[in-house]
Amino acid sequence: MKLKTRIGVILGGLLILTWCLLPVAWIISLSFKSQKSVTEGSPGFLPTEAGFAGWENYTSVLENEQFRRAIFNSIGISLIATLLSVILATLAAYAIARLEFKGKKFVLTTALVIAMFPVVSLVGPLFDVWRSIGIYDTWIGLIIPYMSFTLPLAIWTLSAFFREIPWEMEQAAQVDGATSWQAFRKVIVPLAAPGVFTAAILTFFFAWNDFVFGISLTSTESARPIPAALSFFVGADPFNRPASLLAAGAVVSTIPIVIIVLLFQRKIVAGLTSGAVKG
């Protein structure tokens, strides 16, 4: 690689990193500022000595009963939605990859259309239906929409993995005495583990980061997730939102996602790029 090209690649990479990480760095910096310095318009990226709040904002956020309840709701709803979506997507993707039946292309097309459907357009009808059947402001009222939007992507991801697995491996397991279910559970699913893992991660991310459903289909802290709960943070002055507390809450809610990405980034990339290159 020529020197000019190498310098261009390095500069381009630094520019992209700066563009992507600057908002994150700004939120972290804001979370360590005092509310007074934010209100008075403290200049500069780093908090001044007088406006440095230390860990006070994080302590206040974690001691807030509303926020702790929101963390519990997000963890429970996200894990349940992820588990159910992965189980259903695994079975559906296996059937689509292995079986020949009429309407298979229609099923895949419909699933893709559902995944691309605008979320905002469904909030009004879901609000009326959920109130009528009594699941408004409940966990299940959020789990169902999350599954509806994550299942199509999970099915597409897993079907690509199942197509790459040789059919002969399943037949060999059946010849050795395994039933169809045993061959699927002990041979096919372990081989498709990267795809299953990727589908689970993507589903968890969608459920954890959702704001529209979380704020529209809940009215109390009983089922309100973290993104929606942050919008209800108010300080002593209702016309002056506690920006530093909101920044600290945003950082806390982002930490699980960052940890998951750093620990499992290779599996996520492998799952997303599966089937892109053949040969």
CSV table of C-alpha atoms in Angstrom, one decimal:
chain,number,residue,atom,x,y,z
A,1,MET,CA,0.0,0.0,0.0
A,2,LYS,CA,1.4,3.4,-1.0
A,3,LEU,CA,2.2,6.0,1.7
A,4,LYS,CA,-0.5,8.4,0.5
A,5,THR,CA,-3.1,5.6,0.5
A,6,ARG,CA,-2.2,4.5,3.9
A,7,ILE,CA,-2.3,8.0,5.3
A,8,GLY,CA,-5.8,8.5,3.6
A,9,VAL,CA,-7.1,5.3,5.2
A,10,ILE,CA,-5.8,6.3,8.6
A,11,LEU,CA,-7.3,9.8,8.4
A,12,GLY,CA,-10.6,8.4,7.1
A,13,GLY,CA,-10.8,5.9,10.0
A,14,LEU,CA,-10.0,8.6,12.5
A,15,LEU,CA,-12.7,10.8,11.0
A,16,ILE,CA,-15.3,8.1,11.2
A,17,LEU,CA,-14.4,7.2,14.8
A,18,THR,CA,-14.6,10.9,15.8
A,19,TRP,CA,-18.0,11.2,14.1
A,20,CYS,CA,-19.4,8.1,15.8
A,21,LEU,CA,-17.8,8.5,19.2
A,22,LEU,CA,-18.2,12.3,19.7
A,23,PRO,CA,-21.9,12.1,20.8
A,24,VAL,CA,-21.1,9.3,23.2
A,25,ALA,CA,-18.1,11.2,24.7
A,26,TRP,CA,-20.3,14.3,25.0
A,27,ILE,CA,-23.0,12.4,26.9
A,28,ILE,CA,-20.4,10.9,29.3
A,29,SER,CA,-19.0,14.4,29.9
A,30,LEU,CA,-22.5,15.8,30.5
A,31,SER,CA,-23.2,13.1,33.0
A,32,PHE,CA,-20.3,14.3,35.2
A,33,LYS,CA,-21.4,17.9,35.2
A,34,SER,CA,-23.6,19.5,37.9
A,35,GLN,CA,-27.1,20.6,37.1
A,36,LYS,CA,-26.1,24.2,38.0
A,37,SER,CA,-23.3,24.3,35.5
A,38,VAL,CA,-25.5,22.8,32.8
A,39,THR,CA,-28.3,25.4,33.5
A,40,GLU,CA,-25.8,28.3,33.4
A,41,GLY,CA,-24.4,27.0,30.1
A,42,SER,CA,-21.0,25.8,31.2
A,43,PRO,CA,-18.7,26.0,28.2
A,44,GLY,CA,-16.2,23.4,27.2
A,45,PHE,CA,-16.2,19.7,26.7
A,46,LEU,CA,-14.8,18.7,30.1
A,47,PRO,CA,-16.6,19.8,33.2
A,48,THR,CA,-14.9,22.6,35.2
A,49,GLU,CA,-13.8,22.1,38.8
A,50,ALA,CA,-16.7,24.1,40.1
A,51,GLY,CA,-19.2,22.3,37.9
A,52,PHE,CA,-17.8,18.8,38.4
A,53,ALA,CA,-20.5,16.6,40.1
A,54,GLY,CA,-18.4,13.4,40.2
A,55,TRP,CA,-20.5,10.3,40.7
A,56,GLU,CA,-23.4,12.2,42.3
A,57,ASN,CA,-25.5,12.0,39.2
A,58,TYR,CA,-25.0,8.2,38.8
A,59,THR,CA,-25.8,7.7,42.5
A,60,SER,CA,-29.0,9.7,42.2
A,61,VAL,CA,-30.1,7.8,39.1
A,62,LEU,CA,-29.4,4.4,40.7
A,63,GLU,CA,-31.2,5.4,43.9
A,64,ASN,CA,-34.3,6.5,41.9
A,65,GLU,CA,-37.0,3.9,42.4
A,66,GLN,CA,-38.6,4.7,39.1
A,67,PHE,CA,-35.3,4.1,37.2
A,68,ARG,CA,-34.6,0.8,39.1
A,69,ARG,CA,-38.1,-0.4,38.2
A,70,ALA,CA,-37.5,0.5,34.6
A,71,ILE,CA,-34.2,-1.5,34.6
A,72,PHE,CA,-36.1,-4.5,35.9
A,73,ASN,CA,-38.8,-4.1,33.3
A,74,SER,CA,-36.3,-3.8,30.5
A,75,ILE,CA,-34.4,-6.8,31.5
A,76,GLY,CA,-37.4,-9.0,32.0
A,77,ILE,CA,-39.3,-7.9,28.8
A,78,SER,CA,-36.2,-8.1,26.6
A,79,LEU,CA,-35.1,-11.5,27.8
A,80,ILE,CA,-38.6,-13.0,27.4
A,81,ALA,CA,-39.1,-11.5,24.0
A,82,THR,CA,-35.7,-12.7,22.9
A,83,LEU,CA,-36.3,-16.3,24.1
A,84,LEU,CA,-39.7,-16.6,22.5
A,85,SER,CA,-38.5,-15.0,19.2
A,86,VAL,CA,-35.5,-17.2,18.9
A,87,ILE,CA,-37.5,-20.4,19.6
A,88,LEU,CA,-40.2,-19.5,17.0
A,89,ALA,CA,-37.7,-18.2,14.5
A,90,THR,CA,-35.5,-21.3,14.7
A,91,LEU,CA,-38.5,-23.6,14.0
A,92,ALA,CA,-39.8,-21.4,11.2
A,93,ALA,CA,-36.4,-20.9,9.6
A,94,TYR,CA,-35.7,-24.6,9.6
A,95,ALA,CA,-39.0,-25.4,7.9
A,96,ILE,CA,-38.4,-22.7,5.3
A,97,ALA,CA,-34.9,-23.9,4.6
A,98,ARG,CA,-35.6,-27.6,4.5
A,99,LEU,CA,-39.2,-28.1,3.4
A,100,GLU,CA,-40.8,-27.4,0.1
A,101,PHE,CA,-44.3,-26.1,0.3
A,102,LYS,CA,-46.6,-23.8,-1.5
A,103,GLY,CA,-46.4,-20.2,-0.4
A,104,LYS,CA,-42.9,-20.3,1.0
A,105,LYS,CA,-41.8,-17.2,-0.9
A,106,PHE,CA,-45.0,-15.5,0.1
A,107,VAL,CA,-44.2,-16.2,3.8
A,108,LEU,CA,-40.7,-14.8,3.4
A,109,THR,CA,-41.9,-11.7,1.6
A,110,THR,CA,-44.6,-11.1,4.1
A,111,ALA,CA,-42.1,-11.4,7.0
A,112,LEU,CA,-39.8,-8.9,5.3
A,113,VAL,CA,-42.8,-6.4,4.7
A,114,ILE,CA,-43.7,-6.7,8.4
A,115,ALA,CA,-40.1,-5.9,9.5
A,116,MET,CA,-40.2,-2.8,7.3
A,117,PHE,CA,-43.6,-1.6,8.4
A,118,PRO,CA,-43.5,1.8,10.2
A,119,VAL,CA,-43.7,1.4,13.9
A,120,VAL,CA,-45.5,4.7,14.6
A,121,SER,CA,-48.4,3.7,12.4
A,122,LEU,CA,-49.2,0.7,14.6
A,123,VAL,CA,-49.2,2.5,17.9
A,124,GLY,CA,-52.8,3.8,17.7
A,125,PRO,CA,-54.5,0.5,16.8
A,126,LEU,CA,-52.4,-1.4,19.3
A,127,PHE,CA,-53.4,1.1,22.0
A,128,ASP,CA,-57.1,0.6,21.4
A,129,VAL,CA,-56.8,-3.2,21.1
A,130,TRP,CA,-54.6,-3.7,24.1
A,131,ARG,CA,-57.0,-1.6,26.3
A,132,SER,CA,-59.9,-3.6,25.0
A,133,ILE,CA,-58.4,-7.0,25.9
A,134,GLY,CA,-56.8,-5.9,29.1
A,135,ILE,CA,-53.0,-6.1,28.3
A,136,TYR,CA,-52.3,-2.4,28.2
A,137,ASP,CA,-49.5,-1.3,30.5
A,138,THR,CA,-48.3,-4.9,31.0
A,139,TRP,CA,-45.2,-6.9,30.0
A,140,ILE,CA,-47.1,-9.0,27.5
A,141,GLY,CA,-48.4,-5.8,25.8
A,142,LEU,CA,-44.8,-5.0,25.0
A,143,ILE,CA,-43.5,-8.5,24.3
A,144,ILE,CA,-46.0,-9.1,21.5
A,145,PRO,CA,-45.0,-6.1,19.4
A,146,TYR,CA,-41.3,-6.7,20.0
A,147,MET,CA,-41.7,-10.3,18.8
A,148,SER,CA,-43.7,-9.1,15.7
A,149,PHE,CA,-40.9,-6.9,14.5
A,150,THR,CA,-37.9,-9.1,15.5
A,151,LEU,CA,-39.2,-12.5,14.2
A,152,PRO,CA,-38.9,-11.6,10.5
A,153,LEU,CA,-35.2,-10.6,10.8
A,154,ALA,CA,-34.5,-13.6,13.0
A,155,ILE,CA,-36.1,-15.9,10.5
A,156,TRP,CA,-34.1,-14.5,7.6
A,157,THR,CA,-30.9,-14.7,9.5
A,158,LEU,CA,-31.5,-18.3,10.7
A,159,SER,CA,-32.7,-19.5,7.3
A,160,ALA,CA,-29.4,-18.5,5.7
A,161,PHE,CA,-27.6,-20.6,8.3
A,162,PHE,CA,-29.8,-23.7,7.9
A,163,ARG,CA,-29.3,-23.6,4.1
A,164,GLU,CA,-25.6,-23.8,4.5
A,165,ILE,CA,-25.8,-27.0,6.7
A,166,PRO,CA,-25.5,-30.1,4.6
A,167,TRP,CA,-28.7,-32.1,4.5
A,168,GLU,CA,-26.6,-35.3,4.7
A,169,MET,CA,-25.6,-34.6,8.3
A,170,GLU,CA,-29.2,-34.8,9.4
A,171,GLN,CA,-29.8,-37.9,7.4
A,172,ALA,CA,-26.7,-39.5,8.9
A,173,ALA,CA,-28.0,-38.8,12.4
A,174,GLN,CA,-31.3,-40.4,11.5
A,175,VAL,CA,-29.5,-43.5,10.1
A,176,ASP,CA,-27.8,-43.8,13.4
A,177,GLY,CA,-31.1,-44.1,15.1
A,178,ALA,CA,-32.0,-40.4,16.0
A,179,THR,CA,-35.5,-39.2,15.4
A,180,SER,CA,-36.2,-36.1,13.3
A,181,TRP,CA,-36.5,-34.0,16.5
A,182,GLN,CA,-33.3,-35.4,18.0
A,183,ALA,CA,-31.4,-34.8,14.8
A,184,PHE,CA,-32.7,-31.2,14.6
A,185,ARG,CA,-31.9,-30.5,18.3
A,186,LYS,CA,-28.6,-32.2,18.6
A,187,VAL,CA,-27.1,-31.8,15.2
A,188,ILE,CA,-28.7,-28.9,13.3
A,189,VAL,CA,-29.2,-26.4,16.0
A,190,PRO,CA,-25.6,-26.6,17.4
A,191,LEU,CA,-24.2,-26.1,13.9
A,192,ALA,CA,-26.4,-23.0,13.5
A,193,ALA,CA,-25.4,-21.7,16.9
A,194,PRO,CA,-23.8,-18.5,15.4
A,195,GLY,CA,-27.0,-17.6,13.6
A,196,VAL,CA,-29.2,-18.4,16.7
A,197,PHE,CA,-26.9,-16.2,18.8
A,198,THR,CA,-27.0,-13.3,16.3
A,199,ALA,CA,-30.8,-13.5,16.1
A,200,ALA,CA,-31.0,-13.4,19.9
A,201,ILE,CA,-28.6,-10.4,20.1
A,202,LEU,CA,-30.6,-8.4,17.5
A,203,THR,CA,-33.9,-9.2,19.2
A,204,PHE,CA,-32.5,-8.1,22.6
A,205,PHE,CA,-31.2,-4.9,21.1
A,206,PHE,CA,-34.5,-4.0,19.6
A,207,ALA,CA,-36.4,-4.7,22.8
A,208,TRP,CA,-33.9,-2.9,25.0
A,209,ASN,CA,-33.7,0.3,22.9
A,210,ASP,CA,-37.3,0.7,21.9
A,211,PHE,CA,-39.0,4.0,22.9
A,212,VAL,CA,-42.1,4.3,20.8
A,213,PHE,CA,-43.9,1.2,22.1
A,214,GLY,CA,-42.5,1.7,25.5
A,215,ILE,CA,-44.0,5.1,26.0
A,216,SER,CA,-47.2,4.5,24.0
A,217,LEU,CA,-48.3,1.2,25.5
A,218,THR,CA,-47.6,2.0,29.1
A,219,SER,CA,-48.9,4.5,31.6
A,220,THR,CA,-47.3,3.6,34.9
A,221,GLU,CA,-43.9,2.2,36.1
A,222,SER,CA,-45.3,-1.3,36.3
A,223,ALA,CA,-44.2,-2.1,32.7
A,224,ARG,CA,-42.4,1.1,31.5
A,225,PRO,CA,-38.9,0.3,30.1
A,226,ILE,CA,-35.7,2.4,30.5
A,227,PRO,CA,-36.0,4.6,27.3
A,228,ALA,CA,-39.5,5.6,28.2
A,229,ALA,CA,-38.7,6.1,31.9
A,230,LEU,CA,-36.0,8.5,31.1
A,231,SER,CA,-38.5,10.8,29.4
A,232,PHE,CA,-40.3,11.2,32.7
A,233,PHE,CA,-37.3,12.4,34.6
A,234,VAL,CA,-38.1,15.8,36.1
A,235,GLY,CA,-36.2,18.0,38.4
A,236,ALA,CA,-37.2,20.7,40.9
A,237,ASP,CA,-38.1,23.0,38.0
A,238,PRO,CA,-40.5,21.4,35.5
A,239,PHE,CA,-39.4,23.8,32.8
A,240,ASN,CA,-35.7,22.9,33.3
A,241,ARG,CA,-35.1,19.2,32.6
A,242,PRO,CA,-32.2,17.6,34.6
A,243,ALA,CA,-29.9,17.1,31.6
A,244,SER,CA,-27.0,15.8,33.7
A,245,LEU,CA,-29.2,13.1,35.4
A,246,LEU,CA,-30.7,12.2,32.0
A,247,ALA,CA,-27.2,11.8,30.6
A,248,ALA,CA,-26.2,9.6,33.5
A,249,GLY,CA,-29.3,7.4,33.0
A,250,ALA,CA,-28.5,7.1,29.3
A,251,VAL,CA,-25.0,6.0,30.1
A,252,VAL,CA,-26.2,3.4,32.6
A,253,SER,CA,-28.8,2.0,30.1
A,254,THR,CA,-26.1,1.8,27.4
A,255,ILE,CA,-23.5,-0.1,29.4
A,256,PRO,CA,-25.2,-3.6,28.9
A,257,ILE,CA,-25.4,-3.1,25.2
A,258,VAL,CA,-21.7,-2.0,25.0
A,259,ILE,CA,-20.6,-5.0,27.1
A,260,ILE,CA,-22.6,-7.5,24.9
A,261,VAL,CA,-21.1,-6.0,21.7
A,262,LEU,CA,-17.6,-6.1,23.0
A,263,LEU,CA,-17.8,-9.7,24.2
A,264,PHE,CA,-19.7,-11.2,21.2
A,265,GLN,CA,-18.8,-8.9,18.3
A,266,ARG,CA,-17.2,-11.8,16.3
A,267,LYS,CA,-20.3,-13.9,16.6
A,268,ILE,CA,-22.5,-11.0,15.6
A,269,VAL,CA,-20.4,-10.2,12.5
A,270,ALA,CA,-20.3,-13.9,11.6
A,271,GLY,CA,-24.0,-14.2,11.9
A,272,LEU,CA,-24.8,-11.1,9.8
A,273,THR,CA,-22.3,-12.0,7.0
A,274,SER,CA,-23.3,-15.6,6.7
A,275,GLY,CA,-24.2,-16.5,3.2
A,276,ALA,CA,-22.8,-13.3,1.7
A,277,VAL,CA,-19.9,-15.1,0.1
A,278,LYS,CA,-20.0,-18.6,-1.4
A,279,GLY,CA,-17.2,-20.9,-2.4
